[in-house]
mmCIF file of C-alpha atoms and ligand atoms in Angstrom:
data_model
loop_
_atom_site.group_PDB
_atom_site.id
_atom_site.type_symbol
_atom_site.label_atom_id
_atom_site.label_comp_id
_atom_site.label_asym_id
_atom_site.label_seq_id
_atom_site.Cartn_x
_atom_site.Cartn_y
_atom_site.Cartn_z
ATOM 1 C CA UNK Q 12 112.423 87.737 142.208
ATOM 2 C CA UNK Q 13 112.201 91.341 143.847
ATOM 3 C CA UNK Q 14 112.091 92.542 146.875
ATOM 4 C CA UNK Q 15 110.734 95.596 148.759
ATOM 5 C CA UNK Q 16 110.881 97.257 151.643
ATOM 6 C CA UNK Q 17 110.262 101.098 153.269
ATOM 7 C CA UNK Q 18 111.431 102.356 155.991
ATOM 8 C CA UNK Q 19 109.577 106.111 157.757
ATOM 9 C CA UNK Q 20 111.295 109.667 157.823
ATOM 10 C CA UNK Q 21 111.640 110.998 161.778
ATOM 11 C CA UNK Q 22 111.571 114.347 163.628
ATOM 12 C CA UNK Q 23 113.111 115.504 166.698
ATOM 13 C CA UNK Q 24 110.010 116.772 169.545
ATOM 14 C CA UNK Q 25 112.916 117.575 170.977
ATOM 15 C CA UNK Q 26 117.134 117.290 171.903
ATOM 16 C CA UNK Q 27 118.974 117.228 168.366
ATOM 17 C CA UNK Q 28 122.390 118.494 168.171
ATOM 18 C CA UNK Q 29 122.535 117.670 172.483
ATOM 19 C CA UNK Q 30 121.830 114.418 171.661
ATOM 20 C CA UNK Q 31 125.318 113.570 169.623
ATOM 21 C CA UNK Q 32 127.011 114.384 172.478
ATOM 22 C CA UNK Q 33 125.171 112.095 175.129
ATOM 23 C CA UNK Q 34 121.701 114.128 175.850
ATOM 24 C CA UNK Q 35 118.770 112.534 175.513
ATOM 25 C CA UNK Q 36 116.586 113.361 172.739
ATOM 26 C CA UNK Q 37 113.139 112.534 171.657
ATOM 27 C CA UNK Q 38 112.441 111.077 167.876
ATOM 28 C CA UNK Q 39 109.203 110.135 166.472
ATOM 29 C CA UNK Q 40 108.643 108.624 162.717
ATOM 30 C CA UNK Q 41 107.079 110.190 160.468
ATOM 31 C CA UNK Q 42 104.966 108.547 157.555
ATOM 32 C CA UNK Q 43 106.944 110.118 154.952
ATOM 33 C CA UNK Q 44 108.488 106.400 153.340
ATOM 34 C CA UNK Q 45 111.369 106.010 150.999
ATOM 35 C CA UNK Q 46 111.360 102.225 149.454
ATOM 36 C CA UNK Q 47 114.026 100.172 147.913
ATOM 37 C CA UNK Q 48 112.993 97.659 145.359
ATOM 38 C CA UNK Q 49 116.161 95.033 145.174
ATOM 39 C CA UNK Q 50 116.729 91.932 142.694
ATOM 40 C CA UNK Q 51 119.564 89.948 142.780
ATOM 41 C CA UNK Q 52 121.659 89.174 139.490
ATOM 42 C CA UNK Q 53 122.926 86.097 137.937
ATOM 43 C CA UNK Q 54 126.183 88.338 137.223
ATOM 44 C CA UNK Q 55 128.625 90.402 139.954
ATOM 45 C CA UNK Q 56 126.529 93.863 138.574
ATOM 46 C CA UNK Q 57 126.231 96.073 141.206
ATOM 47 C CA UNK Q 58 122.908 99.152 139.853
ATOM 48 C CA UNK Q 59 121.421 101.153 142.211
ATOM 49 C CA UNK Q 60 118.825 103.466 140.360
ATOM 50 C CA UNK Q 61 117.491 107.040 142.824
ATOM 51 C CA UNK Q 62 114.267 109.041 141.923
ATOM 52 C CA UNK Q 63 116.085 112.082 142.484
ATOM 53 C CA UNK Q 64 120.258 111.226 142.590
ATOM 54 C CA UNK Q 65 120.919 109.103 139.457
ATOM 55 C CA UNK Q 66 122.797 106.342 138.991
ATOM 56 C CA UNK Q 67 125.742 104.203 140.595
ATOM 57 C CA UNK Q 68 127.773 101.123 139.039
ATOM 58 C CA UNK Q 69 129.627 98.751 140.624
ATOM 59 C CA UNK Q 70 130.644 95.193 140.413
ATOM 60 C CA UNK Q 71 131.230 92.612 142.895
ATOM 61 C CA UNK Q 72 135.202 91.379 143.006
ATOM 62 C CA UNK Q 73 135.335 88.595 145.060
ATOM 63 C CA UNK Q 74 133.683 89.981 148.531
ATOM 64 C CA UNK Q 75 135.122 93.678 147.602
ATOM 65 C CA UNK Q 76 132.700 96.539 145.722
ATOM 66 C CA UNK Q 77 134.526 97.659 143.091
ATOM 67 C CA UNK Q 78 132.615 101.489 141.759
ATOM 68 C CA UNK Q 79 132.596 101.612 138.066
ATOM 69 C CA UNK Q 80 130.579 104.762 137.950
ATOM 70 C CA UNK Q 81 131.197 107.981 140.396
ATOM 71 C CA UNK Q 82 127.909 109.476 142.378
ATOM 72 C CA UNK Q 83 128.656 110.874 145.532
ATOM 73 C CA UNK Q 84 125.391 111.118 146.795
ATOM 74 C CA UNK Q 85 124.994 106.967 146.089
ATOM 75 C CA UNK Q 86 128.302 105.734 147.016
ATOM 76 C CA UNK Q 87 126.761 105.276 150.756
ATOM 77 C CA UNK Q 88 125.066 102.078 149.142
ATOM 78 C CA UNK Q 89 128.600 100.887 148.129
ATOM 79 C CA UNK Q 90 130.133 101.523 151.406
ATOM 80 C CA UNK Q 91 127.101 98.868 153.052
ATOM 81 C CA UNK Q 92 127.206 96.721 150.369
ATOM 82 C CA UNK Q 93 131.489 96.003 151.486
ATOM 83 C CA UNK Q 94 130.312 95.282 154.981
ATOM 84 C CA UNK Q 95 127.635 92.536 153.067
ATOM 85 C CA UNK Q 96 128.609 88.713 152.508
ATOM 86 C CA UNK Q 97 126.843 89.256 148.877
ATOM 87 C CA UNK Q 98 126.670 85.836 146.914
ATOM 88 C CA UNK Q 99 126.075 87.861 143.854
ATOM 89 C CA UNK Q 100 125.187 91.584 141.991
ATOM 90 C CA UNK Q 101 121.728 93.414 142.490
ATOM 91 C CA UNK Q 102 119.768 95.789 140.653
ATOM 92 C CA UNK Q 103 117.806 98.450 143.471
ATOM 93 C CA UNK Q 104 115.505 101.068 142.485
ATOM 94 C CA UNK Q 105 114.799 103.556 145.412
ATOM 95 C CA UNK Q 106 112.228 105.944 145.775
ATOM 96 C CA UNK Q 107 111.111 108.405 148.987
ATOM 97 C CA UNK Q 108 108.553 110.798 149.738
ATOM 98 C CA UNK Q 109 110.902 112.674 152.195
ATOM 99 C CA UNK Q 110 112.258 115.725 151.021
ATOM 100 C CA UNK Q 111 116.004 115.370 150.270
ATOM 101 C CA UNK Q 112 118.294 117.023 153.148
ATOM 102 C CA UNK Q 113 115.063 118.415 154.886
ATOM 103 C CA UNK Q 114 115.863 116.970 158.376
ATOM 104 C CA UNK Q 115 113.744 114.197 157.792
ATOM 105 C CA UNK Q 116 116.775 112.058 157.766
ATOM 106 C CA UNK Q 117 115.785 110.774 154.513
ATOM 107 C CA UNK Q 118 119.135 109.008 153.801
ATOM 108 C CA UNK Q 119 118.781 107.314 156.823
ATOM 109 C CA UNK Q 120 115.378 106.145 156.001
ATOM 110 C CA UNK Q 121 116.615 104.684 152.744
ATOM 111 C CA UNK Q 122 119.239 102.893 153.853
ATOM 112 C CA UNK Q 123 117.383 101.137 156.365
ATOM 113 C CA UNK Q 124 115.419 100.279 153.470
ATOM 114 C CA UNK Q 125 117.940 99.424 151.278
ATOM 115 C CA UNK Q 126 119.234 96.879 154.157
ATOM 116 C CA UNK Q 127 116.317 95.767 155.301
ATOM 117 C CA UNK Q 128 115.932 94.639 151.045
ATOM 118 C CA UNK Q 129 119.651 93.244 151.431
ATOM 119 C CA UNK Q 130 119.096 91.365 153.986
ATOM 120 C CA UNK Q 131 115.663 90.049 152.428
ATOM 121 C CA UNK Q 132 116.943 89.081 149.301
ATOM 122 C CA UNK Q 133 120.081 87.265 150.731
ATOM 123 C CA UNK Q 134 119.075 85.403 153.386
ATOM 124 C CA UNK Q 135 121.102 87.728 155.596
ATOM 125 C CA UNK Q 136 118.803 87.345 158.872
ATOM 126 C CA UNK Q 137 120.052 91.150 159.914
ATOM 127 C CA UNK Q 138 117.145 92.234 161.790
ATOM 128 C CA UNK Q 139 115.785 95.899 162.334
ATOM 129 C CA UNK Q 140 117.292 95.727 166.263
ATOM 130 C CA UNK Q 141 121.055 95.414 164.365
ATOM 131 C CA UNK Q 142 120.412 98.293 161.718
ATOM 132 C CA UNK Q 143 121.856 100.935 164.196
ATOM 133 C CA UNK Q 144 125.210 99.182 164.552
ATOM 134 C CA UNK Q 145 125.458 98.488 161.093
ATOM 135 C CA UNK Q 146 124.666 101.685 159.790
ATOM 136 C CA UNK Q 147 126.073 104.145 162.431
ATOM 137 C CA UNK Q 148 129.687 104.632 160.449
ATOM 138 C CA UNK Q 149 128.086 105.224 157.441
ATOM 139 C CA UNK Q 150 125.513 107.989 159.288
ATOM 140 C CA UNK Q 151 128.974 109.350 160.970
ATOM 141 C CA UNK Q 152 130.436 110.116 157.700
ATOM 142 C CA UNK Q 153 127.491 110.893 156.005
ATOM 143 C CA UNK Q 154 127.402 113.653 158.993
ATOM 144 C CA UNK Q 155 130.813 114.947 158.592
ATOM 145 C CA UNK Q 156 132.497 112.494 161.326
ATOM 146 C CA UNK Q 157 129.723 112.966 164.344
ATOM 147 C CA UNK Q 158 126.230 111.427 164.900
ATOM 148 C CA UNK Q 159 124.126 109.994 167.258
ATOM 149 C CA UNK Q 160 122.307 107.474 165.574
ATOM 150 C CA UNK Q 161 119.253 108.553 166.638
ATOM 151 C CA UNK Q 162 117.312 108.607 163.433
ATOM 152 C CA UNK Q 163 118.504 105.307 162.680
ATOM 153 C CA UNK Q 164 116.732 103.800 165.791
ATOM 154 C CA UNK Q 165 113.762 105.635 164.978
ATOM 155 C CA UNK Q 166 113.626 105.284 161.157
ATOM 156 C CA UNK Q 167 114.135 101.495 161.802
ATOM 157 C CA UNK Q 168 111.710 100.450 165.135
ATOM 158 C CA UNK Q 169 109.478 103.824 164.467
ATOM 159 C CA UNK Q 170 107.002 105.082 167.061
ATOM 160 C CA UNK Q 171 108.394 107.376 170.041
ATOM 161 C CA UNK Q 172 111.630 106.956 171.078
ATOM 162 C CA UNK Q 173 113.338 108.589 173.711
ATOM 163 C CA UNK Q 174 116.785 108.009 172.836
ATOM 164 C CA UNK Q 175 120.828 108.541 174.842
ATOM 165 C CA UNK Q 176 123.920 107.809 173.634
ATOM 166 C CA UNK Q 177 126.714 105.881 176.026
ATOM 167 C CA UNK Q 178 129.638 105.665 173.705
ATOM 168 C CA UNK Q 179 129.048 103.426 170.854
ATOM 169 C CA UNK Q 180 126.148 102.210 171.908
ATOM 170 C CA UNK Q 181 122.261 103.808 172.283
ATOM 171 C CA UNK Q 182 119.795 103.615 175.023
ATOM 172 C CA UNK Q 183 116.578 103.679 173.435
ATOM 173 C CA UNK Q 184 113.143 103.348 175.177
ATOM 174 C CA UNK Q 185 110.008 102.975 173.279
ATOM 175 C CA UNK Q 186 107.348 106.031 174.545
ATOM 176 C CA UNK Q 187 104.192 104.437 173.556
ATOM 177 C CA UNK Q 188 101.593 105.954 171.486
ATOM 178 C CA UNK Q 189 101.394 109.833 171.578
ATOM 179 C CA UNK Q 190 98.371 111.380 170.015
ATOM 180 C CA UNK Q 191 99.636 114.576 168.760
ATOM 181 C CA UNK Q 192 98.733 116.427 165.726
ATOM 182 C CA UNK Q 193 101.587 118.160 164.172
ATOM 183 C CA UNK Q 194 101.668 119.742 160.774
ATOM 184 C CA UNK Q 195 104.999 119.969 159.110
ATOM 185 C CA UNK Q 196 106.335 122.535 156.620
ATOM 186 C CA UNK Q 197 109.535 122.261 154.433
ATOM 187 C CA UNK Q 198 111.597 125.990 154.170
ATOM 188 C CA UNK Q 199 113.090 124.176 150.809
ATOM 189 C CA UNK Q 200 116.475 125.947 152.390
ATOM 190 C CA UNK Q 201 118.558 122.857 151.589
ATOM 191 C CA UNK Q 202 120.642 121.992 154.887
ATOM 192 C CA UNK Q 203 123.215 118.839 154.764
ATOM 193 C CA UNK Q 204 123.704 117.383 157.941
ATOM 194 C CA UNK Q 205 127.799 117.807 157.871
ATOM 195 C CA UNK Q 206 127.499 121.627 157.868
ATOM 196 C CA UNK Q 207 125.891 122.015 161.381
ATOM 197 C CA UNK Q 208 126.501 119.062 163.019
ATOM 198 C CA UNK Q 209 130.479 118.358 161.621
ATOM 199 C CA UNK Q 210 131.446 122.029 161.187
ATOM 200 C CA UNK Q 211 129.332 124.609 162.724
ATOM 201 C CA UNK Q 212 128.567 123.053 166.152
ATOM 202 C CA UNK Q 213 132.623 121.957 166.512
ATOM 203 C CA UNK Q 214 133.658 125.033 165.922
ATOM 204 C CA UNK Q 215 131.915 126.402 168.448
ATOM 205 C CA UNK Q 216 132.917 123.848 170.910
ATOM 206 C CA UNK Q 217 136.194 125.015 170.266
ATOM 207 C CA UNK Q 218 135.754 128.523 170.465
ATOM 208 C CA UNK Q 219 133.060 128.331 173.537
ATOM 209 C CA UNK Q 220 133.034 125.076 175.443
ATOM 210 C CA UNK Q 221 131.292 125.964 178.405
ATOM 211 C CA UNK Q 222 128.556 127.783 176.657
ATOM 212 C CA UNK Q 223 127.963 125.410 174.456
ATOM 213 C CA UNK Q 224 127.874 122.744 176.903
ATOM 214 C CA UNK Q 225 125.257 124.999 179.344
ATOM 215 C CA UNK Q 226 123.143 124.794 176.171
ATOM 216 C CA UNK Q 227 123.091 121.332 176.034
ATOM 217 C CA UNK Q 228 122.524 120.838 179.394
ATOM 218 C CA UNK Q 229 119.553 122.878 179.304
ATOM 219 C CA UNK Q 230 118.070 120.688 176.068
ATOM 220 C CA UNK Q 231 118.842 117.809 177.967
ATOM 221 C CA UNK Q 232 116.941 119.069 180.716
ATOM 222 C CA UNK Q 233 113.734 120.003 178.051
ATOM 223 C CA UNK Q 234 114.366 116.379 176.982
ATOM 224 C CA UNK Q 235 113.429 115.200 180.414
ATOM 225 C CA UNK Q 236 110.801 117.479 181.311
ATOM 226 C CA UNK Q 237 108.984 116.798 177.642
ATOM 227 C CA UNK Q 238 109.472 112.755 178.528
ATOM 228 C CA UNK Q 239 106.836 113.606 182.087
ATOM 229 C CA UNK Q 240 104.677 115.812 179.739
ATOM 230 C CA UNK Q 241 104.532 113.119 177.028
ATOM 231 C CA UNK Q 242 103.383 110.617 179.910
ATOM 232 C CA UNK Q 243 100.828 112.852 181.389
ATOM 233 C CA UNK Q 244 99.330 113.674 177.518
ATOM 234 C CA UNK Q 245 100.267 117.286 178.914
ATOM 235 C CA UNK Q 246 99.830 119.384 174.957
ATOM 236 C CA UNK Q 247 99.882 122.656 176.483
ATOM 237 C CA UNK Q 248 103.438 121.898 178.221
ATOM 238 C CA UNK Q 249 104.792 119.781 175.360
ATOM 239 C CA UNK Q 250 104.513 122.855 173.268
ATOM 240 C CA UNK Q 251 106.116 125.219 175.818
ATOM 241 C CA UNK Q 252 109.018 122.733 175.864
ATOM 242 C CA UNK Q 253 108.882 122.537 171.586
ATOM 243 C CA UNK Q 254 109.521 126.552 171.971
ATOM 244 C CA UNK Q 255 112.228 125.977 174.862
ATOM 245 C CA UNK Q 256 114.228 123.636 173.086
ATOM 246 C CA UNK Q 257 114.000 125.859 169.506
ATOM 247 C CA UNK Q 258 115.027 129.398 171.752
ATOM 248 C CA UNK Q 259 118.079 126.743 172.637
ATOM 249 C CA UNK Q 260 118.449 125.734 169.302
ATOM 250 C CA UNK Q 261 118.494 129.703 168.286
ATOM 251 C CA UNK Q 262 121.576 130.190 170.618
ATOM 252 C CA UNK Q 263 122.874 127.536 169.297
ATOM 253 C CA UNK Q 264 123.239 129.406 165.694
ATOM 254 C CA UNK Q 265 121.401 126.618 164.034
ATOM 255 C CA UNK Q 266 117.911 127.895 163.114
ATOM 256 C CA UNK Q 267 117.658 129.964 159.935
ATOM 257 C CA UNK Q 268 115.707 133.219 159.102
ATOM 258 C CA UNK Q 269 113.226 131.276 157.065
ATOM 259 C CA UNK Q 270 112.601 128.337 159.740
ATOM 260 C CA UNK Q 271 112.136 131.583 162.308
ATOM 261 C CA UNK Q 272 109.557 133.073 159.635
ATOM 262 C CA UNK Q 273 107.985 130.054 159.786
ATOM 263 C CA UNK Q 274 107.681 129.377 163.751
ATOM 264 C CA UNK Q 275 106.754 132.426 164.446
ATOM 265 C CA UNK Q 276 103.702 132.426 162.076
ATOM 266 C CA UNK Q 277 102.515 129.453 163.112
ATOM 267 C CA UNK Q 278 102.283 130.602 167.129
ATOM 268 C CA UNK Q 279 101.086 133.519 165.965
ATOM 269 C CA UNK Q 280 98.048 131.092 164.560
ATOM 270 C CA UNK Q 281 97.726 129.523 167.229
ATOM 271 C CA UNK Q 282 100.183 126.614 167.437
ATOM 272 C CA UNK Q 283 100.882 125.431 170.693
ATOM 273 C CA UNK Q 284 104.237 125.583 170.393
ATOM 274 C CA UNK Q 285 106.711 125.372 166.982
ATOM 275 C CA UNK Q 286 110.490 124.468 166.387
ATOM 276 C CA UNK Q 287 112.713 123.051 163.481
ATOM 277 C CA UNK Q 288 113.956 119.377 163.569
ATOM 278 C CA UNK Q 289 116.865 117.888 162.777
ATOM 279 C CA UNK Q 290 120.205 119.662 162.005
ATOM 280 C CA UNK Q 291 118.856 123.541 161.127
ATOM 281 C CA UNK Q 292 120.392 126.259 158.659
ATOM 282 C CA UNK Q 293 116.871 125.066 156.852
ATOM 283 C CA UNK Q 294 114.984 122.128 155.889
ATOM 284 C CA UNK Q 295 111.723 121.474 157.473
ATOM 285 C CA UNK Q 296 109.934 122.907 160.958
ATOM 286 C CA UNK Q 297 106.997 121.697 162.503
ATOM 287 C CA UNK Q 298 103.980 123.188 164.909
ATOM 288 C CA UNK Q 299 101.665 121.141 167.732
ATOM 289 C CA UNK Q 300 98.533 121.746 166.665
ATOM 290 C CA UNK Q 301 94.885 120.723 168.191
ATOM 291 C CA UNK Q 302 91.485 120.233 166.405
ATOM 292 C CA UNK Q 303 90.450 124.146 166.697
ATOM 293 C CA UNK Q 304 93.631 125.348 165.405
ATOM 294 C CA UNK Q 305 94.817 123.253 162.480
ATOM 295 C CA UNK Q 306 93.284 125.426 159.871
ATOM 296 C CA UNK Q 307 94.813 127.864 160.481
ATOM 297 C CA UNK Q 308 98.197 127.359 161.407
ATOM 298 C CA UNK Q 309 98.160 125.435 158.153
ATOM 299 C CA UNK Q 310 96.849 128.343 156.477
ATOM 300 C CA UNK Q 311 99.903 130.815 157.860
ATOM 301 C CA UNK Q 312 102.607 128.280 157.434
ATOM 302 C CA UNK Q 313 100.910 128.286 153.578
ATOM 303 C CA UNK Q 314 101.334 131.899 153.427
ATOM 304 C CA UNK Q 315 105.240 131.603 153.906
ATOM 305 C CA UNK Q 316 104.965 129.493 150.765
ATOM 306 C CA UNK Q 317 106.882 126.591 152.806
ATOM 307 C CA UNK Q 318 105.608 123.641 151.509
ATOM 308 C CA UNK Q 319 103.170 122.035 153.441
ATOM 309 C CA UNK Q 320 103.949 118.174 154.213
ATOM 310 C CA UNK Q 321 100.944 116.521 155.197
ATOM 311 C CA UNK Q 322 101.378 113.561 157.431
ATOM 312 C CA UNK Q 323 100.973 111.650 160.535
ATOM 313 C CA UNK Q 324 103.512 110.769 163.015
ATOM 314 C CA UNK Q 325 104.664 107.286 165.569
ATOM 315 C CA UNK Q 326 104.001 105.082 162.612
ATOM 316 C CA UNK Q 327 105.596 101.439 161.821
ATOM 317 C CA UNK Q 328 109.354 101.399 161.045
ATOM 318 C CA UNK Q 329 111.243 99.540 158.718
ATOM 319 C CA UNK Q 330 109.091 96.954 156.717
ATOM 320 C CA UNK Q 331 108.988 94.572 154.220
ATOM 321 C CA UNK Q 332 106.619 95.743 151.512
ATOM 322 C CA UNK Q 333 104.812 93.649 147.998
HETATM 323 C C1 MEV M 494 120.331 115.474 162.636
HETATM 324 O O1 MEV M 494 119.214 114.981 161.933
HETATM 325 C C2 MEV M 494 120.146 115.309 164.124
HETATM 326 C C3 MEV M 494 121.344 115.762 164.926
HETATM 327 O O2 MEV M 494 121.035 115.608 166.301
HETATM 328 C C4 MEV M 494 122.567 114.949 164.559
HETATM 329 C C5 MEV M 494 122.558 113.532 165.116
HETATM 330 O O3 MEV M 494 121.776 113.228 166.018
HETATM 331 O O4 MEV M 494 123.394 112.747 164.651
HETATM 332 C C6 MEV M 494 121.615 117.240 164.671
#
């Protein structure tokens, strides 16, 4: 028997890179899915099978993973499967619709999926509410040894979250349903996690403490503004806060000429306000957008050749699928 499940991309509206380091932040889902189609063996045979990243082998020893086959970008399925009590091997295919290190925390999204087909096919009862637990080591070292978790929550309950860390743990309240109309464009500047958020933005911690800390502050403090202006259905002053947070962002060091190319074509459409999401030095940005002026901010983000990524947003989380 197989089983199937998907889990959504997310964005940032606002407070990544703050939000690792106890900020709040605001993630919504994004109906961009990954799935993971898992069958169990009658053998120890450990195959995971990736659209886009090959192959891994492994076999189960006892309760260790042994690899038999080397692929770094699949050896985060090993390193869940140890933490599993697996009664035998599995075969998983995955596939996604999220760009690959876009900062639509696509490996996120697939290994909620991946779990959520673990736990399906093996009786685990590990429910969506224990995914962040469960899966924030593996996020930390996918991230270069820091992360907040954030996508994980989001990726996993989906809709709006706003979203603090405390230590180990997450605070995570559910906004409600937003209606906002984004469009999203991919710079195809690839952009792993571990270079901003586990070497660029430590660096500069050590270099420039306080400055980087008054930064943060001030995201936190667009976190908490955007959370009023998400209440009152305020657009106009959700995208003034979207362009806030990416000036922030800039002074940071963590936007990219290509994401700024981007942004500023789409205000210059019309956008009410633009910024990139996620970790920066690429991958995708995204503009606020209403009825009249969809056309063409889609039309200018076109003309920057990004690749347009057309989607909606606040969708279901992790779920089983046929
Ligand atoms: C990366 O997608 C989002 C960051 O805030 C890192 C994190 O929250 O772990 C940059």
């Amino acid at each position: 028997m197989t089983f199937a499940a998907s889990s959504p991309g997310n964005i940032f509206l606002c407070g990544e890179h703050a939000v690792v380091y106890g900020y709040p932040a605001i993630t919504c889902s994004v109906e961009c899915r990954t799935r993971v189609r898992l069958t169990p063996l009658d053998a120890p045979d450990i195959r995971i099978h990736s659209e886009t990243c090959g192959t891994i082998e492994a076999e189960l020893d006892g309760g260790t993973v042994r690899p038999r086959t080397d692929n770094p970008e699949l050896s985060v399925f090993l390193d869940l499967l140890s933490t599993l009590p697996l009664p035998t091997g599995l075969e998983a295919h995955i596939t996604s619709d999220i760009p690959l290190k876009s900062g639509m925390s696509s490996s996120t999204a697939v290994l909620c999926s991946f779990l959520a087909a673990c736990s399906d096919a093996f009786d685990l009862g590990i429910r969506p509410q224990a995914y962040y637990e469960r899966l924030l080591p593996i996020q930390r070292n996918i991230h270069g040894g820091k992360a907040s978790g954030s996508e994980i929550f989001s990726s996993s309950m989906g809709g709006f979250h706003h979203i603090q860390r405390d230590g180990d743990r997450v605070r995570a309240r559910r906004l409600g349903e937003l209606d906002l109309d984004i469009i999203i464009a991919d710079t195809g500047v690839f952009a792993p996690t571990f270079l901003t958020v586990g070497y660029h933005v430590p660096s500069l911690i050590d270099r420039k403490k306080e400055q980087v800390f008054e930064v943060f502050e001030a995201i936190g403090a667009v976190t908490e503004r955007m959370q009023d202006a998400v209440a009152r259905g305020d657009r106009q002053r959700i995208g003034e806060l979207m362009d806030r947070n990416q000036l922030l962002l800039s002074a940071l060091g963590v936007s990219h000429p290509k994401l700024d190319d981007c942004i500023a074509e789409a205000r210059d459409a019309g956008a009410l306000g633009a910024k990139l999401s996620g970790s920066g030095w690429g991958g995708i940005m995204f503009a606020l957008v209403e009825a009249d002026t969809r056309d063409a901010v889609r039309a200018a983000l076109e003309r920057t050749r990004a690749r347009i990524i057309a989607t909606t947003i606040g969708g279901q989380g992790t779920r089983k699928e046929e």
